[in-house]
Amino acid sequence: MSLDLHQLKQELNPEQYRAVTTLEGPILIIAGAGSGKTRVITYRIANMLSSGIPQSQILALTFTNKAAKEMEGRIKELTGRKLQNLTVSTFHAFGVKILRAHITALGWRDNFSIYDDTDRKALIKETGRELKFTADALDLYKIGTLFSDIKMGRKSWQGANDMYRGLYEGYQEGLKLFNAVDFDDLIMLPIRLFKEYSELRAEYRNHYPYIMVDEFQDTSRQQYELMHLLADRNVAVVGDDDQSIYSWRGADYKNILQFEKDFPDVTEIRLEQNYRSTETILAAANGVISHNTNRKTKTLWSGNGSGKPIEIFMPENEAAEAEFIAESIQGIAMEEKRMYDDFGVLMRANTQSRPIEEAFLEANIPYTMSGGTSFFQRKEIKDIISYLRVIANHDDDVNLLRILNTPRRGIGRSTLGQLNDTATSLNSSLWTAIDYLLSLENGPLSEKTKADLQSFKSIIENNSGMISGKGLAQKVRALVDEIGYWDYLIGEYQKSEKAARYKFMNIESLIRSIDTWKNNPNNYEATLYTYLNRITLLSRDDMGDDEDKGKVNLMTIHASKGLEFPVVFIAGAEEGLIPHARSLEENENNVEEERRLFYVAITRARDKLLISACRKRRRMQAETDCVPSRFLDEIPPNLVEYHEETKEVDPDTAQKILAQMKKRFTVPGF
């Protein structure tokens, strides 16, 4: 199907039409919140295809699997084609694609595993233990952030950091020994490949002469570098510097300025018409963001009518705030006949969620909470699942490496190196390499190491009975006992038996869920294989989309980016929360990013926006007085309706409150 350009003119505004039909040369599309960005990207790619550009020559990069999937679905709908050769991908998934094909050139085997944050911390901890670091010196969060900053070029080895240099080198060696890469490597290693192998870079450049990047303001310097290595001339980037809120994970909105330098003949197109929000909500957003200095000037406008004023509430404390949010949702849902999934409740920090969740439970309001670690991503769960995967498939190198020395059984790095070398020379799995080395009478392994490997091998082979699925839950419990996992947890969490007990309870939850699944009469073939396939699907990041329909959306502002709701609550609009105290402590200039975060929160609302700021809030077991966020004063006062907490006040107090409000807000006709 080819796109009718006359029809396109009817469906798009002039700036959108220009963005969709300009196919050659570098293009910078500044897309304000709610300006139809996804529509422009999908129509543009559909137009490229209908103009005769082969789908295999187009590379579209974005930031989440969900966004990539949605984009691909919309393009298929528009074109009526299957599009097997079109690449719509996240940066990291594209990095994986490059590494799957070429990582052997850098010394890894091609069936590498990708370490998530849990795996990375475990390797840092294990490396630190080998290097005799004390437990107090191993702040895993701080060290993980430092390693990421070093790897991504945001920091260098100097001064206080230098004590961790040997640990970093040991961590890097460990990754290679385990045939693993971490999340940062998915960008850095493709860059290394393209820099070290110019013919490979030329091959990819020729393959993808047309590149599009969505959410460009969220790209890190390294993602920009990867794009720049690939892009020749026909590259279109779409973004909004006002929505750049991820500097803490390396995003740099200055890439927009860098793009203009690197591609001096760039065409700039600004999308300023907002199709989402009322004029009142947009005027509030414009009023707030205009206080930022480092930005491309733009003014969002809407044809959606003025809408209702923004309502600001000052509840006594977080419990009253939570009660107000729950009651308001019930009232608005009833009065305006809205579904629960029409509501978004946004907060700056995860720590704000507990009282709100309790109020929802009390009021029987169904809700979904975005973020947090998936049950199947917890280390203790991944460890036990890895045992099950190796029992089901001895040649699963990724999971075998995870459990070979978990719990510790004396299999160190030199043994791992010998296993890797043997597997490479035999062109075999690690399991076959273990078999081979155990069979050698005068081989390189010591008798103790051979005994340790034999012990591991026996555990796996002796549990092969669970493959049939018969008595699976009981067999998994017996396996947990056999490997001594409780003792391992006690050793890992010497300072807190409570933490060890909590993690062991998670394993009990896993075993109970296996039992429930096994006894479900709808499972015709309840084997270990079918169970493992089921949890692989459960662990995917697009899980639960349908399950969350009909529920209030409770999330951090960061998690809300790209979403929209008819009714939005912003909870905790107080100094110390937004702008966040820790962010300002790190750098006073971070106030501009905090303001962008508040701007993102405002622009999630379509019809109605309610903001709450507590008078007091409990911090560290003590109740402290709160000050309303400075950003509330940046909303033009004529757009705002302030509410006092509902309670009886005497006439004199009422007159004083009225006089104060008149003085502060000159509302016409008040």
XYZ file of C-alpha atoms in Angstrom:
670
model
C 0.000 0.000 0.000
C 1.403 3.442 -0.916
C 0.609 6.538 1.134
C -1.527 9.182 -0.574
C 0.325 12.489 -0.035
C -2.909 14.487 -0.529
C -4.556 12.401 2.206
C -1.479 12.904 4.408
C -1.954 16.694 4.112
C -5.477 16.281 5.445
C -4.389 14.077 8.370
C -1.269 15.967 9.517
C -0.601 19.567 10.507
C 1.912 21.483 8.284
C 4.950 20.772 10.523
C 4.062 17.092 10.870
C 3.604 16.835 7.072
C 7.023 18.421 6.509
C 8.658 15.972 8.961
C 6.958 12.979 7.306
C 7.831 13.952 3.718
C 11.439 15.179 4.201
C 13.308 11.905 3.642
C 16.809 12.971 2.587
C 19.554 14.607 4.635
C 19.936 15.131 8.398
C 16.734 16.226 10.189
C 16.192 17.405 13.770
C 12.538 17.145 14.822
C 11.847 18.969 18.103
C 8.633 17.285 19.276
C 6.895 18.899 22.259
C 4.892 16.799 24.731
C 1.719 15.363 23.169
C 2.564 16.727 19.701
C 1.980 13.439 17.849
C 5.619 12.328 17.809
C 4.909 8.590 17.421
C 2.421 9.365 14.653
C 5.087 11.379 12.797
C 7.723 8.638 13.147
C 5.397 5.844 11.982
C 3.987 7.869 9.057
C 7.525 8.874 8.080
C 8.736 5.261 7.940
C 5.556 4.214 6.083
C 6.212 7.043 3.596
C 9.844 5.900 3.158
C 8.605 2.389 2.312
C 5.973 3.658 -0.123
C 8.667 5.863 -1.755
C 10.601 2.705 -2.694
C 13.204 2.598 0.084
C 13.715 -1.125 0.941
C 12.715 -1.977 4.517
C 16.088 -3.666 5.112
C 17.816 -0.264 4.650
C 15.903 1.409 7.517
C 17.053 1.342 11.153
C 14.719 2.875 13.773
C 16.114 3.115 17.311
C 14.167 3.861 20.490
C 14.480 3.256 24.248
C 11.994 0.637 25.427
C 10.870 -2.687 24.000
C 7.285 -1.521 24.467
C 7.872 1.618 22.331
C 9.651 -0.442 19.628
C 6.814 -2.972 19.549
C 4.144 -0.253 19.380
C 5.998 1.546 16.586
C 6.402 -1.624 14.536
C 2.726 -2.507 15.031
C 1.572 0.921 13.838
C 3.794 0.801 10.731
C 2.424 -2.662 9.841
C -1.108 -1.326 10.279
C -0.387 1.680 8.055
C 1.325 -0.270 5.280
C -0.562 -3.597 5.455
C 2.817 -5.360 5.090
C 4.564 -7.985 7.273
C 7.887 -6.081 7.400
C 10.159 -8.998 8.351
C 13.222 -7.022 7.177
C 12.513 -3.729 8.953
C 14.709 -3.105 12.029
C 12.817 -1.310 14.818
C 14.850 -1.821 17.968
C 16.073 -0.418 21.266
C 19.712 0.728 21.325
C 20.614 -2.150 23.619
C 18.783 -4.809 21.572
C 20.565 -3.520 18.450
C 23.859 -3.796 20.359
C 22.997 -7.429 21.182
C 22.296 -8.083 17.488
C 25.757 -6.757 16.522
C 27.480 -8.723 19.317
C 25.679 -12.006 18.521
C 27.204 -11.787 15.033
C 30.688 -10.444 15.833
C 31.639 -10.732 19.543
C 34.098 -13.588 18.831
C 36.370 -10.934 17.251
C 36.738 -9.459 20.772
C 37.496 -12.792 22.474
C 34.071 -13.879 23.790
C 32.216 -17.028 22.680
C 29.063 -16.301 20.695
C 26.616 -17.783 23.239
C 27.417 -15.050 25.798
C 25.027 -14.146 28.611
C 23.921 -10.636 29.596
C 24.332 -9.756 33.263
C 21.562 -7.714 34.827
C 22.108 -5.541 37.907
C 21.688 -8.509 40.285
C 24.311 -10.596 38.447
C 26.670 -7.630 38.218
C 26.530 -6.985 41.982
C 27.150 -10.688 42.668
C 30.277 -10.659 40.447
C 31.582 -7.437 42.055
C 31.029 -8.990 45.500
C 32.765 -12.268 44.536
C 35.703 -10.380 42.949
C 35.991 -8.185 46.049
C 36.068 -11.266 48.272
C 38.902 -12.775 46.184
C 40.833 -9.497 46.444
C 40.322 -9.446 50.258
C 38.126 -6.323 50.321
C 36.323 -5.886 53.646
C 32.517 -6.018 53.641
C 32.426 -2.313 54.668
C 34.510 -1.303 51.627
C 32.097 -3.078 49.255
C 29.242 -0.612 48.772
C 27.829 -2.485 45.764
C 25.560 0.330 44.558
C 28.311 2.956 44.725
C 30.905 0.639 43.099
C 28.462 -0.466 40.384
C 27.737 3.196 39.541
C 31.481 3.986 39.479
C 32.210 1.025 37.170
C 29.426 2.125 34.836
C 30.774 5.711 34.825
C 34.327 4.449 34.085
C 33.161 2.116 31.322
C 30.968 4.767 29.701
C 33.680 7.436 29.888
C 31.817 9.661 32.377
C 34.631 9.348 34.972
C 38.325 8.453 34.962
C 40.580 6.783 37.548
C 41.732 9.447 39.945
C 42.093 10.178 43.653
C 39.528 8.397 45.827
C 38.332 6.151 42.982
C 41.761 4.610 42.440
C 41.390 2.080 45.272
C 38.753 0.291 43.145
C 40.886 0.032 40.004
C 42.092 -3.546 40.718
C 38.524 -4.529 41.589
C 37.324 -3.118 38.246
C 39.989 -5.043 36.327
C 39.076 -8.234 38.228
C 35.383 -7.614 37.457
C 36.171 -7.209 33.740
C 38.243 -10.430 33.756
C 35.383 -12.171 35.546
C 32.881 -11.103 32.883
C 35.066 -12.624 30.181
C 35.651 -15.823 32.175
C 31.901 -16.234 32.627
C 31.438 -15.420 28.924
C 29.189 -12.548 29.967
C 28.676 -8.870 29.199
C 26.933 -6.241 31.296
C 24.357 -3.694 30.148
C 26.956 -0.997 29.407
C 28.874 -3.435 27.181
C 25.867 -3.664 24.845
C 26.747 -0.131 23.693
C 30.510 0.028 24.357
C 31.520 -3.253 22.665
C 29.742 -2.453 19.334
C 31.516 0.948 19.400
C 34.807 -0.894 19.942
C 34.040 -3.270 17.065
C 33.281 -0.382 14.674
C 36.430 1.502 15.702
C 38.751 -1.515 15.493
C 37.222 -3.032 12.335
C 36.569 -0.269 9.792
C 35.328 -2.775 7.188
C 32.644 -3.940 9.633
C 31.558 -0.354 10.223
C 31.371 0.221 6.445
C 29.279 -2.944 6.093
C 26.703 -1.693 8.642
C 26.721 1.826 7.172
C 25.930 0.429 3.734
C 23.288 -1.864 5.179
C 21.413 0.960 6.983
C 21.601 4.157 4.894
C 18.425 5.496 6.598
C 18.454 5.921 10.388
C 15.807 7.307 12.772
C 16.291 7.876 16.517
C 13.319 8.419 18.828
C 13.560 10.104 22.293
C 16.841 11.643 21.161
C 17.133 13.768 24.328
C 17.537 10.516 26.301
C 20.596 9.309 24.384
C 23.878 9.052 26.272
C 27.126 10.249 24.709
C 27.971 6.627 23.901
C 24.611 5.965 22.222
C 25.155 9.148 20.238
C 28.630 7.914 19.275
C 27.207 4.555 18.118
C 24.588 6.359 16.014
C 27.221 8.752 14.620
C 29.532 5.870 13.640
C 26.653 4.348 11.673
C 24.989 7.452 10.222
C 26.159 8.730 6.887
C 23.761 11.509 5.912
C 20.119 10.388 5.983
C 19.536 10.488 9.718
C 16.445 11.863 11.460
C 16.414 12.406 15.230
C 13.255 13.181 17.192
C 13.277 14.577 20.712
C 12.401 17.284 23.197
C 15.080 18.812 25.418
C 12.337 19.843 27.883
C 11.697 16.159 28.602
C 15.317 15.144 29.257
C 15.086 13.511 32.726
C 17.642 10.704 32.683
C 21.021 12.379 33.258
C 21.564 10.033 36.256
C 21.844 7.143 33.810
C 23.988 9.021 31.302
C 21.424 10.807 29.093
C 22.720 14.109 27.733
C 20.287 16.555 26.093
C 23.344 18.449 24.761
C 23.492 15.720 22.084
C 20.939 17.912 20.261
C 23.594 20.669 20.010
C 26.243 18.084 19.075
C 24.008 16.784 16.277
C 23.745 20.313 14.832
C 27.565 20.574 14.879
C 28.180 17.144 13.337
C 25.509 17.634 10.645
C 25.732 21.369 9.775
C 23.209 21.128 6.896
C 20.506 19.904 9.311
C 16.841 20.743 8.712
C 15.055 21.663 11.970
C 11.302 21.113 12.328
C 9.388 22.044 15.514
C 6.154 20.313 16.525
C 4.378 22.605 19.003
C 0.687 21.755 18.589
C -0.354 19.516 21.489
C -3.167 17.004 20.906
C -3.304 15.685 24.468
C -3.984 18.337 27.084
C -6.285 21.284 27.763
C -5.014 24.854 27.285
C -4.899 25.337 31.094
C -2.606 22.318 31.597
C -0.336 23.426 28.738
C -0.176 27.028 29.993
C 0.881 25.660 33.401
C 3.566 23.476 31.788
C 4.831 26.380 29.647
C 4.906 28.657 32.727
C 7.059 26.185 34.667
C 9.514 25.168 31.933
C 10.110 28.767 30.791
C 12.221 29.187 33.970
C 14.880 26.848 32.489
C 17.694 28.566 30.625
C 19.362 25.712 28.694
C 16.567 24.875 26.264
C 15.251 25.397 22.762
C 12.436 27.912 23.095
C 9.041 26.494 22.229
C 5.475 27.154 23.291
C 3.018 24.303 23.260
C -0.532 25.207 22.225
C -3.749 23.247 22.079
C -7.079 23.324 20.312
C -8.689 21.280 23.092
C -10.382 24.163 24.960
C -9.371 25.802 28.216
C -10.527 22.987 30.524
C -10.692 22.994 34.316
C -8.317 24.847 36.667
C -5.401 22.964 38.191
C -6.325 22.018 41.747
C -3.752 22.207 44.526
C -4.383 20.586 47.920
C -2.438 20.974 51.165
C -3.222 17.871 53.289
C -1.931 17.618 56.869
C 0.414 14.641 56.256
C 1.070 11.700 53.916
C -1.771 9.638 55.417
C -4.246 12.486 54.766
C -2.756 12.921 51.282
C -3.262 9.231 50.497
C -6.833 9.356 51.801
C -7.529 12.479 49.697
C -6.177 10.766 46.529
C -8.232 7.590 47.136
C -11.445 9.515 47.888
C -10.944 11.856 44.914
C -10.456 8.924 42.539
C -13.670 7.296 43.775
C -15.586 10.589 43.517
C -14.318 11.537 40.035
C -14.840 7.968 38.763
C -18.468 8.088 39.901
C -19.265 11.674 38.817
C -17.524 11.519 35.424
C -18.163 7.787 34.763
C -14.458 7.091 34.424
C -12.666 3.737 34.574
C -9.903 3.257 37.154
C -7.220 3.046 34.430
C -8.084 6.664 33.473
C -6.149 7.768 36.591
C -2.384 8.240 36.939
C -0.880 8.907 40.392
C 2.684 10.189 40.015
C 5.358 10.572 42.688
C 8.998 11.656 42.670
C 10.266 8.761 44.814
C 9.255 5.127 45.329
C 9.278 5.722 49.096
C 6.045 7.739 48.738
C 4.038 4.727 47.598
C 3.367 2.890 50.889
C 0.631 5.160 52.386
C -1.019 5.527 48.950
C -1.040 1.755 48.412
C -2.533 1.283 51.904
C -5.268 3.837 51.159
C -6.091 2.079 47.869
C -6.290 -1.297 49.627
C -8.513 0.195 52.344
C -10.833 1.706 49.708
C -10.813 -1.440 47.497
C -9.305 0.515 44.596
C -7.438 -1.826 42.215
C -4.043 -0.439 41.218
C -0.836 -1.383 39.439
C 2.572 -0.195 40.644
C 5.215 0.377 37.958
C 8.864 -0.411 38.624
C 10.560 -2.654 41.195
C 12.384 -5.928 40.686
C 10.422 -8.757 39.092
C 10.143 -11.839 41.322
C 11.988 -13.940 38.727
C 14.857 -11.406 38.568
C 15.754 -11.766 42.273
C 19.153 -13.379 42.730
C 18.005 -16.247 44.946
C 15.213 -17.131 42.489
C 17.546 -16.905 39.484
C 20.019 -19.228 41.251
C 17.441 -21.981 41.824
C 15.933 -21.582 38.335
C 19.461 -21.890 36.886
C 19.847 -25.279 38.619
C 16.549 -26.384 37.066
C 17.628 -25.178 33.621
C 20.933 -27.089 33.777
C 19.137 -30.230 35.009
C 16.813 -29.866 31.986
C 19.680 -29.065 29.593
C 23.269 -29.874 30.665
C 24.650 -27.861 27.729
C 23.142 -24.552 28.931
C 26.473 -22.744 29.439
C 24.894 -19.492 30.648
C 23.071 -21.067 33.591
C 25.848 -23.580 34.315
C 28.327 -20.717 34.808
C 25.877 -19.041 37.176
C 25.669 -22.030 39.550
C 29.026 -23.759 39.154
C 30.308 -22.036 42.291
C 26.982 -20.990 43.880
C 26.948 -21.954 46.705
C 30.754 -21.857 46.792
C 32.376 -25.237 46.231
C 36.016 -24.288 45.612
C 35.833 -23.827 41.845
C 37.928 -20.710 41.248
C 38.917 -18.581 38.299
C 41.851 -20.708 37.149
C 39.510 -23.727 36.878
C 37.026 -21.609 34.937
C 39.806 -20.538 32.578
C 40.736 -24.198 31.949
C 37.094 -25.121 31.343
C 36.671 -22.233 28.881
C 39.876 -23.137 27.011
C 38.860 -26.824 26.832
C 35.334 -25.973 25.601
C 36.845 -23.718 22.920
C 39.383 -26.325 21.754
C 36.767 -29.114 21.675
C 34.156 -26.742 20.197
C 31.845 -28.097 22.883
C 29.691 -27.010 25.821
C 31.204 -26.494 29.277
C 29.454 -29.662 30.516
C 31.318 -31.718 27.886
C 34.557 -29.907 28.875
C 33.976 -30.937 32.533
C 33.431 -34.557 31.437
C 36.579 -34.501 29.337
C 38.816 -32.992 32.073
C 37.472 -35.435 34.678
C 38.347 -38.350 32.359
C 42.047 -37.351 32.080
C 44.319 -39.241 34.467
C 47.170 -36.734 34.319
C 45.179 -33.638 33.335
C 45.659 -30.032 34.476
C 43.147 -30.235 37.369
C 44.136 -31.001 40.954
C 42.467 -33.930 42.725
C 40.533 -31.506 44.948
C 39.216 -29.556 41.946
C 38.230 -32.810 40.234
C 36.359 -33.865 43.388
C 34.547 -30.484 43.502
C 33.548 -30.732 39.827
C 32.441 -34.340 40.273
C 30.310 -33.309 43.262
C 28.592 -30.603 41.154
C 28.100 -33.021 38.246
C 26.520 -35.602 40.577
C 24.022 -33.056 41.964
C 22.830 -32.276 38.430
C 22.690 -35.913 37.270
C 21.082 -37.228 40.465
C 18.214 -34.758 40.084
C 17.331 -35.771 36.519
C 14.197 -37.419 37.950
C 12.507 -34.024 38.204
C 12.400 -33.690 34.384
C 9.188 -35.763 34.263
C 7.532 -33.202 36.544
C 6.332 -35.825 39.020
C 6.562 -34.422 42.578
C 8.398 -31.405 41.151
C 7.879 -29.011 44.083
C 9.127 -31.575 46.647
C 12.144 -32.366 44.475
C 13.041 -28.679 44.148
C 12.826 -28.316 47.955
C 15.116 -31.350 48.354
C 17.569 -29.811 45.842
C 17.650 -26.528 47.821
C 18.547 -28.550 50.942
C 21.105 -30.682 49.087
C 23.105 -27.694 47.836
C 22.983 -26.042 51.290
C 21.396 -22.818 50.031
C 20.237 -21.700 53.498
C 23.798 -21.942 54.857
C 24.993 -20.033 51.784
C 22.507 -17.206 52.512
C 23.568 -17.061 56.169
C 27.197 -16.714 55.001
C 26.278 -13.983 52.489
C 24.210 -11.958 54.961
C 26.273 -12.306 58.118
C 25.120 -8.916 59.382
C 21.415 -9.658 58.919
C 19.846 -13.057 59.417
C 16.533 -11.293 58.717
C 17.664 -10.526 55.131
C 18.754 -14.169 54.649
C 15.394 -15.390 56.008
C 13.499 -13.030 53.659
C 15.385 -14.401 50.653
C 14.801 -17.990 51.751
C 11.080 -17.204 52.081
C 11.153 -16.080 48.443
C 12.458 -19.554 47.499
C 9.598 -21.086 49.525
C 7.171 -18.876 47.529
C 8.715 -20.196 44.312
C 8.292 -23.816 45.467
C 4.646 -23.179 46.459
C 3.955 -21.593 43.055
C 5.475 -24.672 41.344
C 3.156 -26.860 43.422
C 0.091 -24.764 42.495
C 1.043 -24.862 38.810
C 1.744 -28.608 38.909
C -1.667 -29.340 40.460
C -3.594 -27.210 37.980
C -5.859 -29.699 36.107
C -5.488 -27.609 32.905
C -1.794 -28.567 32.627
C -1.836 -31.576 30.313
C 1.946 -31.957 30.256
C 3.355 -30.593 33.509
C 7.032 -31.445 32.959
C 10.084 -29.455 34.023
C 10.493 -28.316 30.381
C 6.959 -26.852 30.200
C 7.445 -25.114 33.569
C 10.711 -23.496 32.426
C 9.134 -22.370 29.144
C 6.245 -20.847 31.099
C 8.443 -18.767 33.413
C 10.586 -17.605 30.477
C 7.433 -16.068 29.005
C 6.383 -14.704 32.415
C 9.714 -12.907 32.802
C 9.453 -10.964 29.551
C 9.218 -7.202 29.965
C 5.943 -6.845 28.058
C 4.155 -9.078 30.549
C 1.025 -7.835 32.269
C -0.253 -5.227 29.783
C -3.720 -6.779 29.715
C -3.721 -7.579 33.430
C -3.278 -3.892 34.293
C -6.423 -2.730 32.510
C -9.059 -1.384 34.866
C -6.513 -0.418 37.554
C -5.266 2.957 38.806
C -1.691 3.599 37.606
C 0.651 4.361 40.522
C 4.192 5.186 39.391
C 7.214 7.432 39.661
C 7.346 10.433 37.334
C 10.328 8.820 35.582
C 8.225 5.718 34.820
C 5.337 7.857 33.497
C 7.290 9.348 30.593
C 5.614 8.576 27.273
C 2.274 7.819 28.963
C -0.864 9.915 29.355
C -3.986 9.766 31.544
C -7.266 11.719 31.520
C -6.811 12.484 35.246
C -3.398 12.910 36.895
C -2.449 13.365 40.569
C 1.036 14.640 41.407
C 1.708 13.622 45.020
C 4.282 15.242 47.304
C 4.941 18.542 45.472
C 7.261 19.672 48.271
C 10.789 21.007 48.553
C 13.071 18.035 49.213
C 10.915 15.733 47.076
C 10.602 17.784 43.892
C 13.131 19.249 43.498
C 14.690 16.273 45.274
C 17.132 17.165 48.061
C 19.699 14.515 47.059
C 19.710 15.708 43.452
C 20.398 19.320 44.533
C 23.080 18.181 47.013
C 24.947 16.496 44.146
C 24.747 19.618 41.991
C 22.717 22.817 42.459
C 22.359 22.998 38.655
C 20.266 19.817 38.790
C 17.287 22.062 39.575
C 16.755 22.399 35.799
C 16.414 18.625 35.401
C 14.073 18.487 38.420
C 11.970 21.202 36.736
C 11.897 19.138 33.522
C 10.676 16.223 35.637
C 7.828 18.363 37.025
C 7.050 19.494 33.454
C 6.853 15.840 32.340
C 4.450 15.134 35.247
C 2.154 18.046 34.300
C 2.063 17.089 30.615
C 0.902 13.513 31.356
C -2.582 14.964 32.123
C -5.239 15.229 29.448
C -8.283 16.759 31.185
C -7.716 17.200 34.899
C -4.633 17.790 37.073
C -4.621 17.633 40.881
C -1.459 18.356 42.896
C -0.925 17.718 46.612
C 1.747 19.097 48.949
C 1.763 17.924 52.574
C 2.156 20.333 55.504
C 4.104 17.665 57.414
C 5.777 14.413 56.364
C 7.390 11.629 58.363
C 11.108 11.307 57.704
C 13.378 8.920 59.608
C 10.760 8.212 62.319
C 10.144 11.937 62.972
C 7.455 14.226 61.560
C 8.928 17.350 59.920
C 7.323 20.496 58.521
C 7.179 20.704 54.720
C 7.504 23.656 52.347
C 5.525 23.598 49.055
C 7.705 23.051 45.965
C 9.120 26.192 44.345
C 7.677 24.860 41.063
C 4.123 25.487 42.300
C 4.899 29.232 42.363
C 5.971 29.005 38.700
C 2.484 27.948 37.578
C 0.628 31.142 36.516
C -1.732 31.892 39.470
C -4.794 32.461 37.262
C -4.707 28.757 36.284
C -4.783 27.455 39.861
C -7.479 26.695 42.422
C -6.075 26.176 45.929
C -7.980 24.006 48.426
C -7.581 24.030 52.162
C -8.044 20.730 53.983
C -11.737 20.179 54.786
C -12.282 20.982 58.465
C -14.298 23.402 60.567
C -12.677 26.818 60.931
C -13.900 29.804 62.900
C -15.041 32.919 60.946
C -11.947 34.990 61.905
C -9.556 32.278 60.643
C -11.592 31.947 57.438
C -11.297 35.714 56.812
C -7.519 35.593 57.381
C -7.089 32.633 54.965
C -9.199 34.473 52.368
C -7.144 37.664 52.752
C -3.862 35.698 52.387
C -5.111 33.918 49.275
C -6.282 37.234 47.732
C -2.892 38.755 48.436
C -1.017 35.822 46.900
C -3.238 35.100 43.930
C -4.973 37.857 41.983
C -7.711 35.705 40.501
C -9.966 37.832 38.223
C -13.368 38.445 39.792
C -12.357 37.030 43.189
